[in-house]
């Protein structure tokens, strides 16, 4: 209910986020309850309402008061790493959606690649020794480990089919 109002009313959204920024210090657990797409939508909205070009600037090494705008910048900038680090297919979809929504932010495509790599790392499962032995015992089975392997197999199959046609 709140998200519907926040996403449809920019003035209300600014008010809500500034209130959050002045009251809370954001940490990773803030995102735990949100799904990947919800995080993506929050990121796009925060990019639109509080673009990085408007972030407060402070001299390096000098103490300063962290206000709501700086807290929101921290929140906004922490969303993409949270999505990427989940390593799920949904996180890759969410990053693709963000890239489409914010095409001017070229660096997001690199974070999409990171999300894809993280998903592959987290979802990959090696062959069992039984599967390896089954593959090596049969001459009809081929192990494909790369795109080049697959390309060679497809070319070989097409040449064999071509010979049969002639």
Short mmCIF file of N, CA and C in Angstrom, two decimals:
data_model
loop_
_atom_site.label_atom_id
_atom_site.label_comp_id
_atom_site.label_asym_id
_atom_site.label_seq_id
_atom_site.Cartn_x
_atom_site.Cartn_y
_atom_site.Cartn_z
N UNK A 1 0.84 -1.20 0.00
CA UNK A 1 0.00 0.00 0.00
C UNK A 1 0.88 1.25 0.00
N UNK A 2 1.87 1.26 0.88
CA UNK A 2 2.76 2.42 0.96
C UNK A 2 3.56 2.56 -0.32
N UNK A 3 4.09 1.43 -0.82
CA UNK A 3 4.92 1.50 -2.03
C UNK A 3 4.12 2.05 -3.21
N UNK A 4 2.85 1.67 -3.33
CA UNK A 4 2.02 2.16 -4.42
C UNK A 4 1.92 3.68 -4.36
N UNK A 5 1.74 4.20 -3.16
CA UNK A 5 1.64 5.66 -2.99
C UNK A 5 2.99 6.32 -3.25
N UNK A 6 4.07 5.71 -2.74
CA UNK A 6 5.41 6.27 -2.92
C UNK A 6 5.78 6.30 -4.40
N UNK A 7 5.50 5.22 -5.12
CA UNK A 7 5.90 5.15 -6.52
C UNK A 7 5.04 6.03 -7.43
N UNK A 8 3.85 6.41 -6.99
CA UNK A 8 2.97 7.24 -7.82
C UNK A 8 2.97 8.71 -7.45
N UNK A 9 3.58 9.07 -6.34
CA UNK A 9 3.55 10.46 -5.87
C UNK A 9 4.97 10.90 -5.50
N UNK A 10 5.69 11.53 -6.43
CA UNK A 10 7.08 11.90 -6.17
C UNK A 10 7.26 12.81 -4.95
N UNK A 11 6.33 13.73 -4.72
CA UNK A 11 6.46 14.62 -3.56
C UNK A 11 6.35 13.81 -2.26
N UNK A 12 5.40 12.90 -2.23
CA UNK A 12 5.24 12.04 -1.05
C UNK A 12 6.47 11.15 -0.88
N UNK A 13 6.96 10.61 -1.99
CA UNK A 13 8.14 9.74 -1.95
C UNK A 13 9.35 10.49 -1.39
N UNK A 14 9.57 11.72 -1.85
CA UNK A 14 10.69 12.52 -1.32
C UNK A 14 10.53 12.71 0.19
N UNK A 15 9.32 13.03 0.61
CA UNK A 15 9.07 13.24 2.04
C UNK A 15 9.36 11.97 2.84
N UNK A 16 8.86 10.83 2.35
CA UNK A 16 9.06 9.56 3.06
C UNK A 16 10.54 9.20 3.13
N UNK A 17 11.24 9.31 1.99
CA UNK A 17 12.66 8.94 1.99
C UNK A 17 13.49 9.89 2.83
N UNK A 18 13.18 11.17 2.79
CA UNK A 18 13.93 12.11 3.64
C UNK A 18 13.68 11.84 5.12
N UNK A 19 12.47 11.45 5.44
CA UNK A 19 12.15 11.09 6.82
C UNK A 19 12.96 9.85 7.23
N UNK A 20 13.01 8.86 6.33
CA UNK A 20 13.82 7.67 6.60
C UNK A 20 15.29 8.04 6.75
N UNK A 21 15.76 8.91 5.87
CA UNK A 21 17.15 9.32 5.90
C UNK A 21 17.53 10.05 7.17
N UNK A 22 16.58 10.75 7.77
CA UNK A 22 16.89 11.48 8.99
C UNK A 22 16.72 10.62 10.25
N UNK A 23 16.07 9.48 10.11
CA UNK A 23 15.77 8.65 11.28
C UNK A 23 16.60 7.39 11.39
N UNK A 24 17.03 6.84 10.28
CA UNK A 24 17.66 5.53 10.28
C UNK A 24 19.06 5.58 9.69
N UNK A 25 19.86 4.63 10.10
CA UNK A 25 21.16 4.40 9.49
C UNK A 25 21.03 3.05 8.79
N UNK A 26 21.20 3.06 7.49
CA UNK A 26 20.92 1.89 6.69
C UNK A 26 22.06 0.88 6.73
N UNK A 27 21.67 -0.37 6.83
CA UNK A 27 22.62 -1.46 6.82
C UNK A 27 22.07 -2.55 5.92
N UNK A 28 22.86 -3.58 5.70
CA UNK A 28 22.45 -4.64 4.78
C UNK A 28 21.10 -5.24 5.14
N UNK A 29 20.80 -5.36 6.43
CA UNK A 29 19.55 -6.00 6.84
C UNK A 29 18.32 -5.21 6.38
N UNK A 30 18.49 -3.94 6.06
CA UNK A 30 17.38 -3.13 5.57
C UNK A 30 16.79 -3.74 4.31
N UNK A 31 17.61 -4.39 3.50
CA UNK A 31 17.17 -4.94 2.22
C UNK A 31 16.71 -6.39 2.32
N UNK A 32 16.92 -7.03 3.45
CA UNK A 32 16.67 -8.46 3.58
C UNK A 32 15.22 -8.84 3.26
N UNK A 33 14.29 -8.01 3.61
CA UNK A 33 12.88 -8.34 3.41
C UNK A 33 12.38 -8.00 2.01
N UNK A 34 13.16 -7.26 1.25
CA UNK A 34 12.73 -6.87 -0.09
C UNK A 34 13.20 -7.88 -1.12
N UNK A 35 12.35 -8.14 -2.10
CA UNK A 35 12.74 -9.00 -3.21
C UNK A 35 13.66 -8.23 -4.16
N UNK A 36 14.25 -8.94 -5.09
CA UNK A 36 15.18 -8.33 -6.03
C UNK A 36 14.52 -7.23 -6.85
N UNK A 37 13.32 -7.50 -7.36
CA UNK A 37 12.63 -6.50 -8.18
C UNK A 37 12.22 -5.30 -7.34
N UNK A 38 11.83 -5.53 -6.10
CA UNK A 38 11.50 -4.41 -5.22
C UNK A 38 12.71 -3.53 -4.97
N UNK A 39 13.86 -4.16 -4.76
CA UNK A 39 15.11 -3.40 -4.59
C UNK A 39 15.40 -2.60 -5.85
N UNK A 40 15.20 -3.21 -7.01
CA UNK A 40 15.47 -2.53 -8.28
C UNK A 40 14.56 -1.32 -8.44
N UNK A 41 13.30 -1.48 -8.12
CA UNK A 41 12.35 -0.36 -8.24
C UNK A 41 12.72 0.76 -7.26
N UNK A 42 13.13 0.39 -6.05
CA UNK A 42 13.56 1.40 -5.08
C UNK A 42 14.79 2.14 -5.58
N UNK A 43 15.72 1.41 -6.19
CA UNK A 43 16.94 2.04 -6.70
C UNK A 43 16.61 3.05 -7.80
N UNK A 44 15.79 2.66 -8.75
CA UNK A 44 15.43 3.56 -9.86
C UNK A 44 14.72 4.79 -9.31
N UNK A 45 13.81 4.60 -8.39
CA UNK A 45 13.09 5.73 -7.80
C UNK A 45 14.06 6.67 -7.07
N UNK A 46 14.96 6.11 -6.29
CA UNK A 46 15.93 6.95 -5.58
C UNK A 46 16.87 7.67 -6.55
N UNK A 47 17.23 7.02 -7.65
CA UNK A 47 18.06 7.68 -8.67
C UNK A 47 17.33 8.88 -9.25
N UNK A 48 16.03 8.73 -9.45
CA UNK A 48 15.24 9.82 -10.03
C UNK A 48 15.01 10.94 -9.02
N UNK A 49 14.70 10.58 -7.79
CA UNK A 49 14.39 11.60 -6.78
C UNK A 49 15.63 12.26 -6.18
N UNK A 50 16.69 11.48 -6.04
CA UNK A 50 17.92 11.95 -5.40
C UNK A 50 19.13 11.56 -6.26
N UNK A 51 19.29 12.20 -7.43
CA UNK A 51 20.40 11.82 -8.32
C UNK A 51 21.76 12.07 -7.67
N UNK A 52 22.75 11.25 -8.00
CA UNK A 52 24.08 11.38 -7.39
C UNK A 52 24.71 12.76 -7.58
N UNK A 53 24.39 13.44 -8.66
CA UNK A 53 24.94 14.77 -8.88
C UNK A 53 24.53 15.78 -7.83
N UNK A 54 23.46 15.49 -7.10
CA UNK A 54 22.97 16.39 -6.05
C UNK A 54 23.43 15.96 -4.66
N UNK A 55 24.25 14.92 -4.58
CA UNK A 55 24.71 14.45 -3.26
C UNK A 55 25.56 15.52 -2.59
N UNK A 56 25.47 15.60 -1.25
CA UNK A 56 26.30 16.57 -0.52
C UNK A 56 27.78 16.25 -0.71
N UNK A 57 28.58 17.28 -0.88
CA UNK A 57 30.03 17.13 -1.04
C UNK A 57 30.72 17.63 0.23
N UNK A 58 31.66 16.86 0.73
CA UNK A 58 32.40 17.23 1.94
C UNK A 58 33.89 17.06 1.67
N UNK A 59 34.67 17.89 2.33
CA UNK A 59 36.12 17.79 2.19
C UNK A 59 36.58 16.46 2.77
N UNK A 60 37.47 15.81 2.06
CA UNK A 60 37.98 14.51 2.49
C UNK A 60 38.72 14.62 3.82
N UNK A 61 38.43 13.71 4.71
CA UNK A 61 39.13 13.65 5.99
C UNK A 61 38.59 14.59 7.05
N UNK A 62 37.62 15.41 6.73
CA UNK A 62 37.06 16.33 7.72
C UNK A 62 35.76 15.76 8.29
N UNK A 63 35.61 15.90 9.59
CA UNK A 63 34.38 15.44 10.24
C UNK A 63 33.22 16.32 9.79
N UNK A 64 32.07 15.70 9.65
CA UNK A 64 30.88 16.46 9.27
C UNK A 64 29.64 15.72 9.76
N UNK A 65 28.55 16.44 9.80
CA UNK A 65 27.27 15.86 10.18
C UNK A 65 26.70 15.12 8.97
N UNK A 66 26.29 13.88 9.19
CA UNK A 66 25.66 13.09 8.13
C UNK A 66 24.16 13.34 8.19
N UNK A 67 23.68 14.07 7.20
CA UNK A 67 22.26 14.42 7.15
C UNK A 67 21.46 13.43 6.35
N UNK A 68 20.17 13.71 6.21
CA UNK A 68 19.30 12.78 5.50
C UNK A 68 19.68 12.57 4.04
N UNK A 69 20.17 13.60 3.37
CA UNK A 69 20.55 13.44 1.96
C UNK A 69 21.74 12.51 1.82
N UNK A 70 22.71 12.63 2.72
CA UNK A 70 23.86 11.75 2.66
C UNK A 70 23.47 10.32 3.04
N UNK A 71 22.57 10.17 3.99
CA UNK A 71 22.07 8.84 4.36
C UNK A 71 21.35 8.19 3.18
N UNK A 72 20.56 8.98 2.46
CA UNK A 72 19.85 8.45 1.30
C UNK A 72 20.82 8.09 0.18
N UNK A 73 21.89 8.87 0.03
CA UNK A 73 22.90 8.52 -0.97
C UNK A 73 23.53 7.18 -0.62
N UNK A 74 23.79 6.98 0.67
CA UNK A 74 24.35 5.70 1.13
C UNK A 74 23.36 4.57 0.86
N UNK A 75 22.10 4.81 1.15
CA UNK A 75 21.06 3.81 0.88
C UNK A 75 21.00 3.50 -0.61
N UNK A 76 20.89 4.53 -1.42
CA UNK A 76 20.79 4.36 -2.88
C UNK A 76 21.98 3.58 -3.42
N UNK A 77 23.17 3.99 -3.02
CA UNK A 77 24.38 3.36 -3.55
C UNK A 77 24.61 1.94 -3.04
N UNK A 78 23.91 1.56 -1.99
CA UNK A 78 24.04 0.21 -1.47
C UNK A 78 23.08 -0.79 -2.07
N UNK A 79 22.11 -0.31 -2.83
CA UNK A 79 21.10 -1.22 -3.37
C UNK A 79 21.66 -2.12 -4.46
N UNK A 80 22.39 -1.56 -5.42
CA UNK A 80 22.91 -2.37 -6.53
C UNK A 80 23.84 -3.47 -6.02
N UNK A 81 24.80 -3.19 -5.12
CA UNK A 81 25.62 -4.29 -4.61
C UNK A 81 24.79 -5.36 -3.90
N UNK A 82 23.73 -4.96 -3.21
CA UNK A 82 22.87 -5.93 -2.56
C UNK A 82 22.21 -6.85 -3.58
N UNK A 83 21.73 -6.28 -4.67
CA UNK A 83 21.09 -7.10 -5.71
C UNK A 83 22.11 -8.04 -6.32
N UNK A 84 23.27 -7.51 -6.69
CA UNK A 84 24.32 -8.32 -7.34
C UNK A 84 24.74 -9.47 -6.44
N UNK A 85 24.95 -9.21 -5.16
CA UNK A 85 25.48 -10.22 -4.25
C UNK A 85 24.49 -11.33 -3.90
N UNK A 86 23.24 -11.16 -4.24
CA UNK A 86 22.28 -12.24 -3.98
C UNK A 86 22.56 -13.45 -4.87
N UNK A 87 23.05 -13.21 -6.06
CA UNK A 87 23.46 -14.31 -6.94
C UNK A 87 22.33 -15.21 -7.39
N UNK A 88 21.16 -14.65 -7.60
CA UNK A 88 20.01 -15.43 -8.04
C UNK A 88 19.62 -15.05 -9.47
N UNK A 89 18.88 -15.91 -10.15
CA UNK A 89 18.36 -15.51 -11.46
C UNK A 89 17.49 -14.25 -11.36
N UNK A 90 16.75 -14.11 -10.26
CA UNK A 90 15.93 -12.90 -10.07
C UNK A 90 16.79 -11.65 -9.94
N UNK A 91 17.98 -11.78 -9.37
CA UNK A 91 18.86 -10.61 -9.25
C UNK A 91 19.39 -10.20 -10.62
N UNK A 92 19.65 -11.17 -11.48
CA UNK A 92 20.08 -10.85 -12.85
C UNK A 92 18.94 -10.15 -13.59
N UNK A 93 17.73 -10.65 -13.45
CA UNK A 93 16.57 -10.00 -14.08
C UNK A 93 16.39 -8.58 -13.56
N UNK A 94 16.55 -8.40 -12.26
CA UNK A 94 16.41 -7.07 -11.66
C UNK A 94 17.47 -6.11 -12.19
N UNK A 95 18.70 -6.60 -12.34
CA UNK A 95 19.76 -5.75 -12.88
C UNK A 95 19.49 -5.40 -14.34
N UNK A 96 18.98 -6.35 -15.10
CA UNK A 96 18.62 -6.06 -16.50
C UNK A 96 17.55 -4.97 -16.55
N UNK A 97 16.59 -5.05 -15.66
CA UNK A 97 15.52 -4.06 -15.60
C UNK A 97 16.09 -2.69 -15.26
N UNK A 98 17.00 -2.64 -14.29
CA UNK A 98 17.62 -1.36 -13.92
C UNK A 98 18.37 -0.78 -15.10
N UNK A 99 19.14 -1.61 -15.82
CA UNK A 99 19.91 -1.14 -16.97
C UNK A 99 18.97 -0.54 -18.02
N UNK A 100 17.82 -1.17 -18.23
CA UNK A 100 16.84 -0.65 -19.20
C UNK A 100 16.21 0.65 -18.73
N UNK A 101 15.98 0.77 -17.44
CA UNK A 101 15.35 1.96 -16.89
C UNK A 101 16.30 3.15 -16.84
N UNK A 102 17.59 2.88 -16.66
CA UNK A 102 18.58 3.95 -16.51
C UNK A 102 19.71 3.78 -17.54
N UNK A 103 19.39 3.89 -18.83
CA UNK A 103 20.39 3.61 -19.87
C UNK A 103 21.57 4.58 -19.87
N UNK A 104 21.43 5.75 -19.30
CA UNK A 104 22.53 6.72 -19.30
C UNK A 104 23.63 6.35 -18.30
N UNK A 105 23.32 5.47 -17.37
CA UNK A 105 24.32 5.05 -16.38
C UNK A 105 25.06 3.84 -16.94
N UNK A 106 26.08 4.11 -17.75
CA UNK A 106 26.81 3.05 -18.46
C UNK A 106 27.43 2.02 -17.53
N UNK A 107 27.84 2.43 -16.35
CA UNK A 107 28.50 1.52 -15.42
C UNK A 107 27.59 0.40 -14.94
N UNK A 108 26.28 0.58 -15.06
CA UNK A 108 25.35 -0.46 -14.61
C UNK A 108 25.49 -1.75 -15.41
N UNK A 109 25.88 -1.64 -16.68
CA UNK A 109 26.04 -2.86 -17.49
C UNK A 109 27.18 -3.72 -16.93
N UNK A 110 28.19 -3.09 -16.33
CA UNK A 110 29.26 -3.86 -15.70
C UNK A 110 28.75 -4.57 -14.45
N UNK A 111 27.88 -3.91 -13.72
CA UNK A 111 27.29 -4.53 -12.53
C UNK A 111 26.34 -5.66 -12.93
N UNK A 112 25.69 -5.53 -14.09
CA UNK A 112 24.86 -6.63 -14.61
C UNK A 112 25.74 -7.83 -14.90
N UNK A 113 26.88 -7.60 -15.51
CA UNK A 113 27.82 -8.70 -15.77
C UNK A 113 28.28 -9.34 -14.46
N UNK A 114 28.52 -8.52 -13.44
CA UNK A 114 28.88 -9.06 -12.12
C UNK A 114 27.76 -9.92 -11.55
N UNK A 115 26.51 -9.47 -11.73
CA UNK A 115 25.36 -10.23 -11.23
C UNK A 115 25.25 -11.58 -11.95
N UNK A 116 25.50 -11.57 -13.26
CA UNK A 116 25.45 -12.82 -14.02
C UNK A 116 26.55 -13.77 -13.54
N UNK A 117 27.74 -13.24 -13.31
CA UNK A 117 28.85 -14.08 -12.84
C UNK A 117 28.55 -14.63 -11.45
N UNK A 118 28.02 -13.79 -10.57
CA UNK A 118 27.69 -14.23 -9.22
C UNK A 118 26.61 -15.32 -9.27
N UNK A 119 25.62 -15.15 -10.14
CA UNK A 119 24.57 -16.17 -10.26
C UNK A 119 25.15 -17.48 -10.76
N UNK A 120 26.04 -17.41 -11.76
CA UNK A 120 26.66 -18.64 -12.25
C UNK A 120 27.49 -19.32 -11.16
N UNK A 121 28.19 -18.53 -10.39
CA UNK A 121 29.01 -19.08 -9.31
C UNK A 121 28.15 -19.74 -8.25
N UNK A 122 27.05 -19.12 -7.90
CA UNK A 122 26.20 -19.65 -6.83
C UNK A 122 25.31 -20.79 -7.27
N UNK A 123 25.00 -20.87 -8.56
CA UNK A 123 24.07 -21.92 -9.02
C UNK A 123 24.77 -23.08 -9.71
N UNK A 124 26.07 -22.96 -9.97
CA UNK A 124 26.80 -24.02 -10.67
C UNK A 124 26.98 -25.22 -9.76
N UNK A 125 26.81 -26.40 -10.33
CA UNK A 125 27.11 -27.61 -9.57
C UNK A 125 27.98 -28.51 -10.45
N UNK A 126 29.08 -28.99 -9.92
CA UNK A 126 30.00 -29.81 -10.73
C UNK A 126 29.39 -31.18 -11.01
N UNK A 127 29.95 -31.83 -12.03
CA UNK A 127 29.53 -33.19 -12.32
C UNK A 127 29.98 -34.12 -11.19
N UNK A 128 29.15 -35.08 -10.90
CA UNK A 128 29.56 -36.08 -9.91
C UNK A 128 30.53 -37.05 -10.58
N UNK A 129 31.27 -37.76 -9.77
CA UNK A 129 32.22 -38.73 -10.34
C UNK A 129 31.48 -39.79 -11.15
N UNK A 130 30.29 -40.16 -10.74
CA UNK A 130 29.48 -41.13 -11.47
C UNK A 130 29.14 -40.60 -12.86
N UNK A 131 28.76 -39.32 -12.95
CA UNK A 131 28.45 -38.71 -14.24
C UNK A 131 29.67 -38.65 -15.14
N UNK A 132 30.83 -38.35 -14.56
CA UNK A 132 32.07 -38.29 -15.34
C UNK A 132 32.38 -39.66 -15.92
N UNK A 133 32.24 -40.71 -15.12
CA UNK A 133 32.51 -42.07 -15.60
C UNK A 133 31.52 -42.47 -16.69
N UNK A 134 30.25 -42.10 -16.54
CA UNK A 134 29.26 -42.40 -17.57
C UNK A 134 29.61 -41.70 -18.88
N UNK A 135 30.08 -40.48 -18.79
CA UNK A 135 30.47 -39.75 -20.00
C UNK A 135 31.67 -40.38 -20.68
N UNK A 136 32.64 -40.79 -19.89
CA UNK A 136 33.87 -41.34 -20.48
C UNK A 136 33.68 -42.77 -20.98
N UNK A 137 32.68 -43.49 -20.48
CA UNK A 137 32.45 -44.87 -20.90
C UNK A 137 31.77 -44.97 -22.26
N UNK A 138 31.08 -43.95 -22.68
CA UNK A 138 30.33 -44.00 -23.92
C UNK A 138 30.99 -43.13 -25.00
N UNK A 139 31.11 -43.70 -26.20
CA UNK A 139 31.69 -42.94 -27.31
C UNK A 139 30.66 -41.98 -27.91
N UNK A 140 29.38 -42.21 -27.64
CA UNK A 140 28.33 -41.38 -28.22
C UNK A 140 28.08 -40.09 -27.46
N UNK A 141 28.62 -39.98 -26.28
CA UNK A 141 28.38 -38.80 -25.45
C UNK A 141 29.58 -37.87 -25.52
N UNK A 142 29.26 -36.59 -25.51
CA UNK A 142 30.30 -35.58 -25.58
C UNK A 142 30.15 -34.59 -24.42
N UNK A 143 31.24 -34.17 -23.87
CA UNK A 143 31.23 -33.19 -22.79
C UNK A 143 31.45 -31.81 -23.40
N UNK A 144 30.51 -30.92 -23.16
CA UNK A 144 30.60 -29.55 -23.66
C UNK A 144 30.96 -28.65 -22.49
N UNK A 145 32.13 -28.04 -22.57
CA UNK A 145 32.58 -27.18 -21.47
C UNK A 145 32.65 -25.71 -21.86
N UNK A 146 32.51 -25.43 -23.15
CA UNK A 146 32.60 -24.03 -23.57
C UNK A 146 31.76 -23.83 -24.82
N UNK A 147 31.65 -22.57 -25.19
CA UNK A 147 30.91 -22.24 -26.42
C UNK A 147 31.62 -22.81 -27.64
N UNK A 148 32.95 -22.82 -27.61
CA UNK A 148 33.71 -23.39 -28.74
C UNK A 148 33.45 -24.88 -28.88
N UNK A 149 33.39 -25.60 -27.75
CA UNK A 149 33.08 -27.03 -27.79
C UNK A 149 31.73 -27.26 -28.46
N UNK A 150 30.74 -26.47 -28.04
CA UNK A 150 29.40 -26.62 -28.60
C UNK A 150 29.40 -26.28 -30.08
N UNK A 151 30.12 -25.25 -30.47
CA UNK A 151 30.21 -24.86 -31.87
C UNK A 151 30.82 -25.98 -32.72
N UNK A 152 31.89 -26.60 -32.23
CA UNK A 152 32.52 -27.69 -32.96
C UNK A 152 31.58 -28.88 -33.11
N UNK A 153 30.85 -29.20 -32.07
CA UNK A 153 29.90 -30.32 -32.12
C UNK A 153 28.79 -30.02 -33.13
N UNK A 154 28.26 -28.80 -33.10
CA UNK A 154 27.20 -28.43 -34.03
C UNK A 154 27.68 -28.45 -35.47
N UNK A 155 28.88 -27.94 -35.72
CA UNK A 155 29.43 -27.96 -37.08
C UNK A 155 29.62 -29.40 -37.56
N UNK A 156 30.15 -30.25 -36.69
CA UNK A 156 30.32 -31.66 -37.04
C UNK A 156 29.00 -32.32 -37.36
N UNK A 157 27.98 -32.05 -36.56
CA UNK A 157 26.66 -32.65 -36.78
C UNK A 157 26.05 -32.14 -38.09
N UNK A 158 26.22 -30.86 -38.38
CA UNK A 158 25.69 -30.30 -39.62
C UNK A 158 26.41 -30.88 -40.84
N UNK A 159 27.73 -31.07 -40.74
CA UNK A 159 28.48 -31.67 -41.86
C UNK A 159 28.04 -33.12 -42.09
N UNK A 160 27.81 -33.85 -41.01
CA UNK A 160 27.35 -35.23 -41.12
C UNK A 160 25.96 -35.27 -41.77
N UNK A 161 25.08 -34.36 -41.36
CA UNK A 161 23.74 -34.28 -41.94
C UNK A 161 23.82 -33.87 -43.42
N UNK A 162 24.72 -32.94 -43.74
CA UNK A 162 24.92 -32.51 -45.11
C UNK A 162 25.36 -33.69 -45.98
N UNK A 163 26.27 -34.51 -45.47
CA UNK A 163 26.74 -35.68 -46.22
C UNK A 163 25.59 -36.65 -46.47
N UNK A 164 24.72 -36.83 -45.48
CA UNK A 164 23.57 -37.72 -45.65
C UNK A 164 22.60 -37.19 -46.71
N UNK A 165 22.45 -35.88 -46.78
CA UNK A 165 21.54 -35.30 -47.76
C UNK A 165 22.05 -35.47 -49.18
N UNK A 166 23.36 -35.44 -49.35
CA UNK A 166 23.93 -35.59 -50.69
C UNK A 166 24.07 -37.05 -51.00
#
